[in-house]
Backbone as CSV, one residue per row, in Angstrom:
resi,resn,N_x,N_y,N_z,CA_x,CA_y,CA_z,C_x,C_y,C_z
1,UNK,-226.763,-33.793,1.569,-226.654,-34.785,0.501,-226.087,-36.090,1.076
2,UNK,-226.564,-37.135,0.637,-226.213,-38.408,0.804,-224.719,-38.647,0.789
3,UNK,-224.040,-39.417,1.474,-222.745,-39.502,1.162,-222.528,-41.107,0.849
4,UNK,-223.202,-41.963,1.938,-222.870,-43.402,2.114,-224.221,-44.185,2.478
5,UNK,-224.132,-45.033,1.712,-226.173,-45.928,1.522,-224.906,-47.147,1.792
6,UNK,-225.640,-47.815,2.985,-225.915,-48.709,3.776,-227.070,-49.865,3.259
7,UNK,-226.777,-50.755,2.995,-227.959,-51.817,2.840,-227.536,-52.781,4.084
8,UNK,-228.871,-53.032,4.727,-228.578,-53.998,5.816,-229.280,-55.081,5.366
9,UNK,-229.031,-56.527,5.508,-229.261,-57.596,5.825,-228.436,-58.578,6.286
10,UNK,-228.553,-59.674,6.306,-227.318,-61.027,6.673,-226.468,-61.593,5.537
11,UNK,-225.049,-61.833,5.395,-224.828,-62.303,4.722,-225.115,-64.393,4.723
12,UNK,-224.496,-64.981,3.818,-225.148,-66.133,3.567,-226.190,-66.392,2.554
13,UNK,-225.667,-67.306,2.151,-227.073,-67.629,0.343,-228.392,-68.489,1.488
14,UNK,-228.267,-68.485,2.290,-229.319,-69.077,2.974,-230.299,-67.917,3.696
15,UNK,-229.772,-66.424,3.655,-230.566,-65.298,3.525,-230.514,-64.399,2.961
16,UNK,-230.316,-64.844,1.085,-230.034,-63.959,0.051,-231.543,-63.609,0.291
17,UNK,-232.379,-63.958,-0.084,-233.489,-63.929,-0.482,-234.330,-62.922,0.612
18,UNK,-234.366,-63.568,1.929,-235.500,-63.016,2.620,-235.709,-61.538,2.921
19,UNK,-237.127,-61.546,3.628,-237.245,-60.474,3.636,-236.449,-59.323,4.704
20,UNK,-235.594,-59.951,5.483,-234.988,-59.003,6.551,-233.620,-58.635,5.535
21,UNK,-233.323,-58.698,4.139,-232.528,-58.716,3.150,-232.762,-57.629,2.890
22,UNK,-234.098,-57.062,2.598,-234.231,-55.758,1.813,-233.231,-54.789,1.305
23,UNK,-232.831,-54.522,2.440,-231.544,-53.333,1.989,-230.582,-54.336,0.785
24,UNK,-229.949,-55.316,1.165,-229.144,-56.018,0.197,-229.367,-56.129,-0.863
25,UNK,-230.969,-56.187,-0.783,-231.534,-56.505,-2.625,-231.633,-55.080,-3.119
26,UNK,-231.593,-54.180,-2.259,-231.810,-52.912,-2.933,-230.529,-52.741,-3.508
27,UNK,-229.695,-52.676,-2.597,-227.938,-52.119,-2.974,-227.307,-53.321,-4.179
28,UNK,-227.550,-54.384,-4.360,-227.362,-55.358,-5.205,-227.877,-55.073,-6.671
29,UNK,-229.222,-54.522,-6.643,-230.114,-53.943,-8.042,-229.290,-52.841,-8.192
30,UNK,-228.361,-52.270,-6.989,-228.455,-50.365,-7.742,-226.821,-50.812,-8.249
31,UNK,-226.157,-51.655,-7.679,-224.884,-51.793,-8.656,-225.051,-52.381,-9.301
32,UNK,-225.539,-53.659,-9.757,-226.221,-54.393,-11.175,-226.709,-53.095,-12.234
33,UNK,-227.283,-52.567,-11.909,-227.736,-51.228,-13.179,-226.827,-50.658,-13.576
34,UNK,-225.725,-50.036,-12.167,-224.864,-49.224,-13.054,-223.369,-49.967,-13.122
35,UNK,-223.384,-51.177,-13.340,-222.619,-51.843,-13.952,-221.244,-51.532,-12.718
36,UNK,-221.702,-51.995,-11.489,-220.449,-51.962,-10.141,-220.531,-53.005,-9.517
37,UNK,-218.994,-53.282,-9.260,-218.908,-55.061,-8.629,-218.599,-54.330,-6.732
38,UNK,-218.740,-55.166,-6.520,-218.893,-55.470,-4.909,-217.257,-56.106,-4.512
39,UNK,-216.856,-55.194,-3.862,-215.355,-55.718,-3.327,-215.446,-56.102,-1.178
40,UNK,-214.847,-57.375,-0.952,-214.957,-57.172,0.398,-214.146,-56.499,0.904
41,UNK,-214.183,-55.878,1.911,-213.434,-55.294,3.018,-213.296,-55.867,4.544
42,UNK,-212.192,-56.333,4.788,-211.678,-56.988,6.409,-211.966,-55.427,7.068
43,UNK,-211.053,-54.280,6.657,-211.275,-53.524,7.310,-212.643,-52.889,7.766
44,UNK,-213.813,-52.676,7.010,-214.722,-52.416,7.279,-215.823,-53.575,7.439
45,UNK,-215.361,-54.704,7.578,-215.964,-56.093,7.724,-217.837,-55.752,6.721
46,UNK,-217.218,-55.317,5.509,-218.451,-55.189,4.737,-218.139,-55.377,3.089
47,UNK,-218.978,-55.896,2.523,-218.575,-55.651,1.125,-219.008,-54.328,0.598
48,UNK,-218.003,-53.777,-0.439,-217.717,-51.758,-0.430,-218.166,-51.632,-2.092
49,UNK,-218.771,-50.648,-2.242,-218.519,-50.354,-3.603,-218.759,-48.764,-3.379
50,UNK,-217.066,-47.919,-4.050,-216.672,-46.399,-3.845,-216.802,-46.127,-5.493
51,UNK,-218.057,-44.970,-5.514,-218.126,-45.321,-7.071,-219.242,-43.340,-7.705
52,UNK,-219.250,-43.435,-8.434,-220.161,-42.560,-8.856,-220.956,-42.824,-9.443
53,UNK,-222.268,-42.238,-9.206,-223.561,-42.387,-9.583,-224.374,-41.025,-9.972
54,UNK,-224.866,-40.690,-11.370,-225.247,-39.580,-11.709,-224.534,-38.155,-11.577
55,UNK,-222.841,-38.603,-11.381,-222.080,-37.341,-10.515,-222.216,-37.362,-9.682
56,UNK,-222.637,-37.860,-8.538,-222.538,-38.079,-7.141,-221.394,-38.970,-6.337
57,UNK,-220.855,-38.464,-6.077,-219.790,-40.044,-5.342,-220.398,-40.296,-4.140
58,UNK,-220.145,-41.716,-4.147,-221.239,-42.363,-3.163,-219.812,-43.981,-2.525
59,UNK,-220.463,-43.860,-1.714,-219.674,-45.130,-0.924,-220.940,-46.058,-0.229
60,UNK,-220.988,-47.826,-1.201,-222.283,-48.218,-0.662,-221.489,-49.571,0.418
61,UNK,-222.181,-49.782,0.945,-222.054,-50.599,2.126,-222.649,-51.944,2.225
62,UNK,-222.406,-53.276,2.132,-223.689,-54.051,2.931,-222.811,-54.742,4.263
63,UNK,-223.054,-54.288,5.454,-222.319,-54.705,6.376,-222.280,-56.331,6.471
64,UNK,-221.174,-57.395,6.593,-220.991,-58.666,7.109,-220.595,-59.192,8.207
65,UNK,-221.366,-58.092,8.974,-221.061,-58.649,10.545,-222.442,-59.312,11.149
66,UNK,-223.488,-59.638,10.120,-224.978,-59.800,10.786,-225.717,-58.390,11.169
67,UNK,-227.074,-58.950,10.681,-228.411,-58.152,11.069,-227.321,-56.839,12.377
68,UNK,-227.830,-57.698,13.431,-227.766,-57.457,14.652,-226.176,-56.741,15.127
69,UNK,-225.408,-57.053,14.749,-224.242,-56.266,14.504,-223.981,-55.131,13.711
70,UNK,-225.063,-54.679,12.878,-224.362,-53.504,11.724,-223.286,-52.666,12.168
71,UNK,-223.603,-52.052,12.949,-222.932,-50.499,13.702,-221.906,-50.679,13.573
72,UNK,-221.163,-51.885,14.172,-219.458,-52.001,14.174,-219.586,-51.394,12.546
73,UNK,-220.036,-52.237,11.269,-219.421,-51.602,10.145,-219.269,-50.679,9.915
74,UNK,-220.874,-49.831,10.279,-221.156,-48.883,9.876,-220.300,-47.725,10.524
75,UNK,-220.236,-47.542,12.062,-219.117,-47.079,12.690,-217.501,-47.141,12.093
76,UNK,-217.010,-48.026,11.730,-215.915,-48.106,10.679,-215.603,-47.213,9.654
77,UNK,-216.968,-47.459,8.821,-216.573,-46.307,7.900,-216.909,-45.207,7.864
78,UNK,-217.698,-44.560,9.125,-218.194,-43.314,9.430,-216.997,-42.328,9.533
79,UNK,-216.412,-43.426,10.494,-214.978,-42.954,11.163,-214.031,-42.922,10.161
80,UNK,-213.824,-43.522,9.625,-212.908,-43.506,8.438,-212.952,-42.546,7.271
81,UNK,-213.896,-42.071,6.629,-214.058,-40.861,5.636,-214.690,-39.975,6.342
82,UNK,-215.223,-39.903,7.798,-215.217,-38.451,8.546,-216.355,-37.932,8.433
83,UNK,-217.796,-38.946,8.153,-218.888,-38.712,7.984,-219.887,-38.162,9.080
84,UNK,-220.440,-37.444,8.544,-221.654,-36.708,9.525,-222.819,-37.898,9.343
85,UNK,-223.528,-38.201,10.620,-224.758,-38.920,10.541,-225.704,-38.707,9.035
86,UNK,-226.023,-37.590,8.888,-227.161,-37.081,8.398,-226.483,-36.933,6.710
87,UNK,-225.290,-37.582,6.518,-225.263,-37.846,5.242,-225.040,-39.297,5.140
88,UNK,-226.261,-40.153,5.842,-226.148,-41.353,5.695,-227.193,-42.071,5.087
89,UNK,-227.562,-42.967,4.711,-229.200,-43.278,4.534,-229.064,-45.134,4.379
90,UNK,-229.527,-45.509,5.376,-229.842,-47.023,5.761,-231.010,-47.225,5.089
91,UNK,-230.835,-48.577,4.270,-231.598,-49.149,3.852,-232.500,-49.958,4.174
92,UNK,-233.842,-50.334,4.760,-233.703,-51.513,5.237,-235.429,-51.966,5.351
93,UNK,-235.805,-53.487,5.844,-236.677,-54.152,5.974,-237.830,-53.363,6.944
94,UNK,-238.822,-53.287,6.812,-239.663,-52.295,7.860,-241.195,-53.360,7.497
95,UNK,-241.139,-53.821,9.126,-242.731,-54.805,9.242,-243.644,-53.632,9.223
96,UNK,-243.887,-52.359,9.959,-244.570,-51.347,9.862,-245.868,-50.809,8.458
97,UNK,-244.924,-51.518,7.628,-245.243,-51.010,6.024,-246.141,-52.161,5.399
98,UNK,-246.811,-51.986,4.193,-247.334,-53.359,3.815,-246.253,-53.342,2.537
99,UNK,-246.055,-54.509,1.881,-245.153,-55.036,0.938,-245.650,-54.052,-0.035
100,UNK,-244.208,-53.525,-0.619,-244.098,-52.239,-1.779,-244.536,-51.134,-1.194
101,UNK,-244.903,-50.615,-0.187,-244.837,-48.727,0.354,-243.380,-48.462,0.929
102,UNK,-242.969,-47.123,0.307,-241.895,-46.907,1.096,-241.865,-45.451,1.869
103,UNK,-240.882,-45.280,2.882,-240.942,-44.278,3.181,-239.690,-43.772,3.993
104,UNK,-239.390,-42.509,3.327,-237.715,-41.835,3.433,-237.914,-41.347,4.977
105,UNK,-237.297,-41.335,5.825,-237.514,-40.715,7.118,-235.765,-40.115,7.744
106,UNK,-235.645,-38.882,8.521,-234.570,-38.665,8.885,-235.231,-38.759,10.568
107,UNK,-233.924,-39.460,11.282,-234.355,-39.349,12.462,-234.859,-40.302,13.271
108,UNK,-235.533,-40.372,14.668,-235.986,-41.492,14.927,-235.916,-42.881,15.500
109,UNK,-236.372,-43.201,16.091,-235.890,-44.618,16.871,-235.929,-45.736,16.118
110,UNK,-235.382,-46.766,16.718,-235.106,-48.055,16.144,-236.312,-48.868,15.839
111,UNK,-237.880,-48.441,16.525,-238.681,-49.705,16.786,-238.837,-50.809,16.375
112,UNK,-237.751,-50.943,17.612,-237.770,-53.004,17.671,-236.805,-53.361,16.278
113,UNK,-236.269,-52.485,15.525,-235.246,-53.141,14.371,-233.840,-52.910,14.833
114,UNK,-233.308,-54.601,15.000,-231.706,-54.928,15.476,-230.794,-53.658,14.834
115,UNK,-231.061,-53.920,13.721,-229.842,-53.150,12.766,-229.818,-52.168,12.812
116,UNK,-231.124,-51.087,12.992,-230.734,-49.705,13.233,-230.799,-49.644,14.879
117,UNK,-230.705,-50.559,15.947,-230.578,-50.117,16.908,-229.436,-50.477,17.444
118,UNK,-228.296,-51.267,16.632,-226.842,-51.083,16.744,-226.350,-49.863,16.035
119,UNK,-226.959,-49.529,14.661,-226.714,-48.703,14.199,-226.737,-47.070,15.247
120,UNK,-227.548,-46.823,15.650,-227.991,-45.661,16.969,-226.605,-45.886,18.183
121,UNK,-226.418,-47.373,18.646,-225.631,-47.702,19.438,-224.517,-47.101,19.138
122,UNK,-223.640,-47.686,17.772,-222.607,-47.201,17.820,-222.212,-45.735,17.356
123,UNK,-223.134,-45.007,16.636,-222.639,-43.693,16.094,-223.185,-42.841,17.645
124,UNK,-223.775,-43.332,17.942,-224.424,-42.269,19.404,-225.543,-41.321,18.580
125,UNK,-226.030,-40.978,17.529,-227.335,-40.694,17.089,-227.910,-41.488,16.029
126,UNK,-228.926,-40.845,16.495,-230.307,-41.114,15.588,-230.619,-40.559,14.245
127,UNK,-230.003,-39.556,14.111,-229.741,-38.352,13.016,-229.278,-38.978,11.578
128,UNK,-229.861,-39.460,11.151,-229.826,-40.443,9.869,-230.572,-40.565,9.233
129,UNK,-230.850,-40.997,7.574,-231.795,-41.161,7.021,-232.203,-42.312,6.823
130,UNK,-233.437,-43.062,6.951,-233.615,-44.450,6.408,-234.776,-44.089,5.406
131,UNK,-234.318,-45.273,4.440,-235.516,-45.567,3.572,-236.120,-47.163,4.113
132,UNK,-237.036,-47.141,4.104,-237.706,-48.032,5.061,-238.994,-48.699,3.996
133,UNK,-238.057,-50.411,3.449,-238.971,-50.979,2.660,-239.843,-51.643,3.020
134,UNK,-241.105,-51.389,3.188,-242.300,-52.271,3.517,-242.084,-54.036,3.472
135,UNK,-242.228,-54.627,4.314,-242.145,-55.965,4.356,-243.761,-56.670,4.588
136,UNK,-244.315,-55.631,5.158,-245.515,-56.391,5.716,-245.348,-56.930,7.303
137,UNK,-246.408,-57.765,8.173,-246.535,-58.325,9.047,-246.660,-60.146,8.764
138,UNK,-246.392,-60.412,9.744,-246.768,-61.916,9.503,-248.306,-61.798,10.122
139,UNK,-249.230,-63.349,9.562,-250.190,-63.039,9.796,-250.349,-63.207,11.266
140,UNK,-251.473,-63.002,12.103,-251.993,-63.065,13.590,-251.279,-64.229,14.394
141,UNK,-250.483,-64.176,14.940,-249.778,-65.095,15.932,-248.643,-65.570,15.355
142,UNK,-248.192,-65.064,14.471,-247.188,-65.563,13.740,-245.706,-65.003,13.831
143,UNK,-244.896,-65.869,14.079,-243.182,-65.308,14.864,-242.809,-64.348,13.441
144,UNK,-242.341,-63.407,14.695,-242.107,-62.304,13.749,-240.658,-63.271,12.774
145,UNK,-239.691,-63.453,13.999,-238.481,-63.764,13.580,-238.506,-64.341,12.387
146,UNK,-239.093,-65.362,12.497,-239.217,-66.654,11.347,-239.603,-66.006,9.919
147,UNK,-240.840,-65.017,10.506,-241.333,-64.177,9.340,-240.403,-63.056,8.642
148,UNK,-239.331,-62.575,9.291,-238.278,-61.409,8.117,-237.236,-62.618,7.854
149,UNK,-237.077,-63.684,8.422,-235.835,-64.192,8.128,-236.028,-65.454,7.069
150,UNK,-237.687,-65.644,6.428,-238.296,-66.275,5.711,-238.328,-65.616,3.831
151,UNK,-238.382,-66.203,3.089,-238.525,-65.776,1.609,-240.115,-65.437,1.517
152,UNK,-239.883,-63.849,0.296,-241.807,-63.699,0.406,-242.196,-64.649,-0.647
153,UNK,-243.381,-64.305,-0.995,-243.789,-65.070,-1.782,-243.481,-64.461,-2.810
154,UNK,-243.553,-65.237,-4.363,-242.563,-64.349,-5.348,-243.654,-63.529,-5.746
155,UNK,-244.727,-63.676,-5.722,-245.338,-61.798,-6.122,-244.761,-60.687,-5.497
156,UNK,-244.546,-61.054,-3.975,-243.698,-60.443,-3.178,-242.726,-60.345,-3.270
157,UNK,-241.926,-61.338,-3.645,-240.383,-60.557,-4.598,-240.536,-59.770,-5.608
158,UNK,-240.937,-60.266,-6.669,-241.480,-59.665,-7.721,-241.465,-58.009,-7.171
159,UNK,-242.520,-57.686,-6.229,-242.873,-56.740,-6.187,-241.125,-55.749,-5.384
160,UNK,-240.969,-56.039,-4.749,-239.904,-55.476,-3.979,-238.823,-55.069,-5.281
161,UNK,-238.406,-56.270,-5.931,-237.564,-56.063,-7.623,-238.193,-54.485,-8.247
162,UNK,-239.505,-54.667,-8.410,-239.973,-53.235,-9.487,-239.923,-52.203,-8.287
163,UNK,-240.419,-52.076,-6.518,-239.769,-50.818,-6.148,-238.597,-50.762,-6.330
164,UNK,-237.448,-51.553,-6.300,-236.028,-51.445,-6.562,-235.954,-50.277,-7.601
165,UNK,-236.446,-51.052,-8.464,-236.049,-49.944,-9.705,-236.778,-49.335,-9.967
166,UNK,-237.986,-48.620,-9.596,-238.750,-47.380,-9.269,-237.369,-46.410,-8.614
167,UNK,-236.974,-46.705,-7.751,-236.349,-46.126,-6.694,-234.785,-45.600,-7.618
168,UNK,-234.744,-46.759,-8.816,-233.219,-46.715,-8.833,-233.558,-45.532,-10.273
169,UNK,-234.876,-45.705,-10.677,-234.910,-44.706,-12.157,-234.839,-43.447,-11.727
170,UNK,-235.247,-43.061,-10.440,-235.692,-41.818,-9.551,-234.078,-41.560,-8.673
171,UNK,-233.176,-41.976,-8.754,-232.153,-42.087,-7.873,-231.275,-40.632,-7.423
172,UNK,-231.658,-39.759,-7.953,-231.125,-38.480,-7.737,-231.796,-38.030,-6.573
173,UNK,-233.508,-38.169,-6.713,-234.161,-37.815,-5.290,-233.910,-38.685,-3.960
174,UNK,-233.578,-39.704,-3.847,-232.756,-40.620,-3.182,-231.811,-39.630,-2.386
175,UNK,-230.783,-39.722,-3.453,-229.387,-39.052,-3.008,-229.683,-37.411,-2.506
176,UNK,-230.013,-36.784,-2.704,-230.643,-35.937,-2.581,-231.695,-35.531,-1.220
177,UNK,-232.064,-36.876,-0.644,-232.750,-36.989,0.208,-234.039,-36.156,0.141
178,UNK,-234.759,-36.142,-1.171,-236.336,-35.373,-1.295,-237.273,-36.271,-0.680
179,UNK,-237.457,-35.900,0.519,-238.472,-36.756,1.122,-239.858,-36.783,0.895
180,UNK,-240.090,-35.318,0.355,-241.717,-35.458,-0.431,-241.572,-35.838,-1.540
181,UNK,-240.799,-35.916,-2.231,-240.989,-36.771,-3.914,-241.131,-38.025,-3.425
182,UNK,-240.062,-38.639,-2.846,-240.074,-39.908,-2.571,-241.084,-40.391,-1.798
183,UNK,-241.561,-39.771,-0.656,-242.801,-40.659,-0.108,-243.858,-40.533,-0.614
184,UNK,-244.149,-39.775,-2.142,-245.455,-39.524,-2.662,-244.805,-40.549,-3.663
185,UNK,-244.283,-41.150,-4.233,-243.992,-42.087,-5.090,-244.328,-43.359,-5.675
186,UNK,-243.985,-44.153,-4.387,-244.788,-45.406,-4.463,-246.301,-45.681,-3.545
187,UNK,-247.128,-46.545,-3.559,-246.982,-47.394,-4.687,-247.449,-46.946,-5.875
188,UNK,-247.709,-45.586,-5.942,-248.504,-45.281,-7.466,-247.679,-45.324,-8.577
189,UNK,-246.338,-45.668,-8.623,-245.444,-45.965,-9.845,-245.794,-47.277,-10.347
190,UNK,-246.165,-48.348,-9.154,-246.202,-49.778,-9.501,-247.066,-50.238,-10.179
């Protein structure tokens, strides 16, 4: 069972929006629903929310150390409530996917994503769960960088908002980590 959901992106209102945000907009929609404020933490250099959800106690995360830094946070509070990898589940931006498919995965390498490959760095495994939100590719020759660290287009927000809450009406299989409910899910909810 899930213990601690991780949303990765950058902090700054100059990358509320984009798409290397994903995780943030996810973890932002799931305390907006159930009515939870976001407290910072020096110690875990992240903003925390320790809370229950459906009877579940859950500890959510969005690290503020940058993309590319997560791990220090995430390492922080691993260490700190005494967590096993595999009750973890990172949230996050995935070019792999086209905009709105998702897919729950335990395990696994970083390919080519900063955040889970500090993330790997500092816990020393791989043994984790990500949910991995489709971002899409940029088109043919086009910088990746510019492209996750860019706003989608708002159909493309739009769309990312309703998996949010696909994801958040379904939130027990989440926590739960049902990886065949969840990857048979979207996009046929949308």
């Amino acid at each position: 069972m899930i213990k601690l959901i991780v949303g990765l992106g950058n902090p700054g209102s100059q990358y509320e929006k984009t798409r290397h945000n994903a995780g943030f907009i996810f973890l932002n929609h799931l305390a907006l629903q159930n009515g939870l404020v976001w407290k910072s933490s020096s110690q875990f250099q992240s903003d925390v929310i320790s809370c229950s959800i459906n009877g579940k106690d859950l500890i959510l995360i969005k690290p503020l150390t940058f993309m590319n830094k997560s791990g220090l946070s995430v390492g922080k509070v691993m260490r700190y409530y005494k967590l096993k990898p595999e009750e973890m589940l990172v949230v996050h931006d995935e070019l792999e996917l086209a905009e709105g498919v998702i897919k729950l995965k335990l395990d696994g390498g970083h390919a080519g994503h900063n955040g889970l490959r500090d993330i790997i760095a500092h816990l020393d495994s791989r043994n984790f769960y990500r949910l991995r939100l489709g971002i899409g590719r940029p088109s043919l020759g086009g910088n990746v960088a510019d492209y996750v660290l860019s706003k989608p287009s708002q159909a493309g927000s739009e769309l990312l908002d309703k998996v949010c809450q696909v994801l958040i009406k379904d939130f027990d299989w989440l926590v739960d980590a049902d990886m065949a409910k969840l990857n048979a899910l979207l996009p046929a909810q949308i």
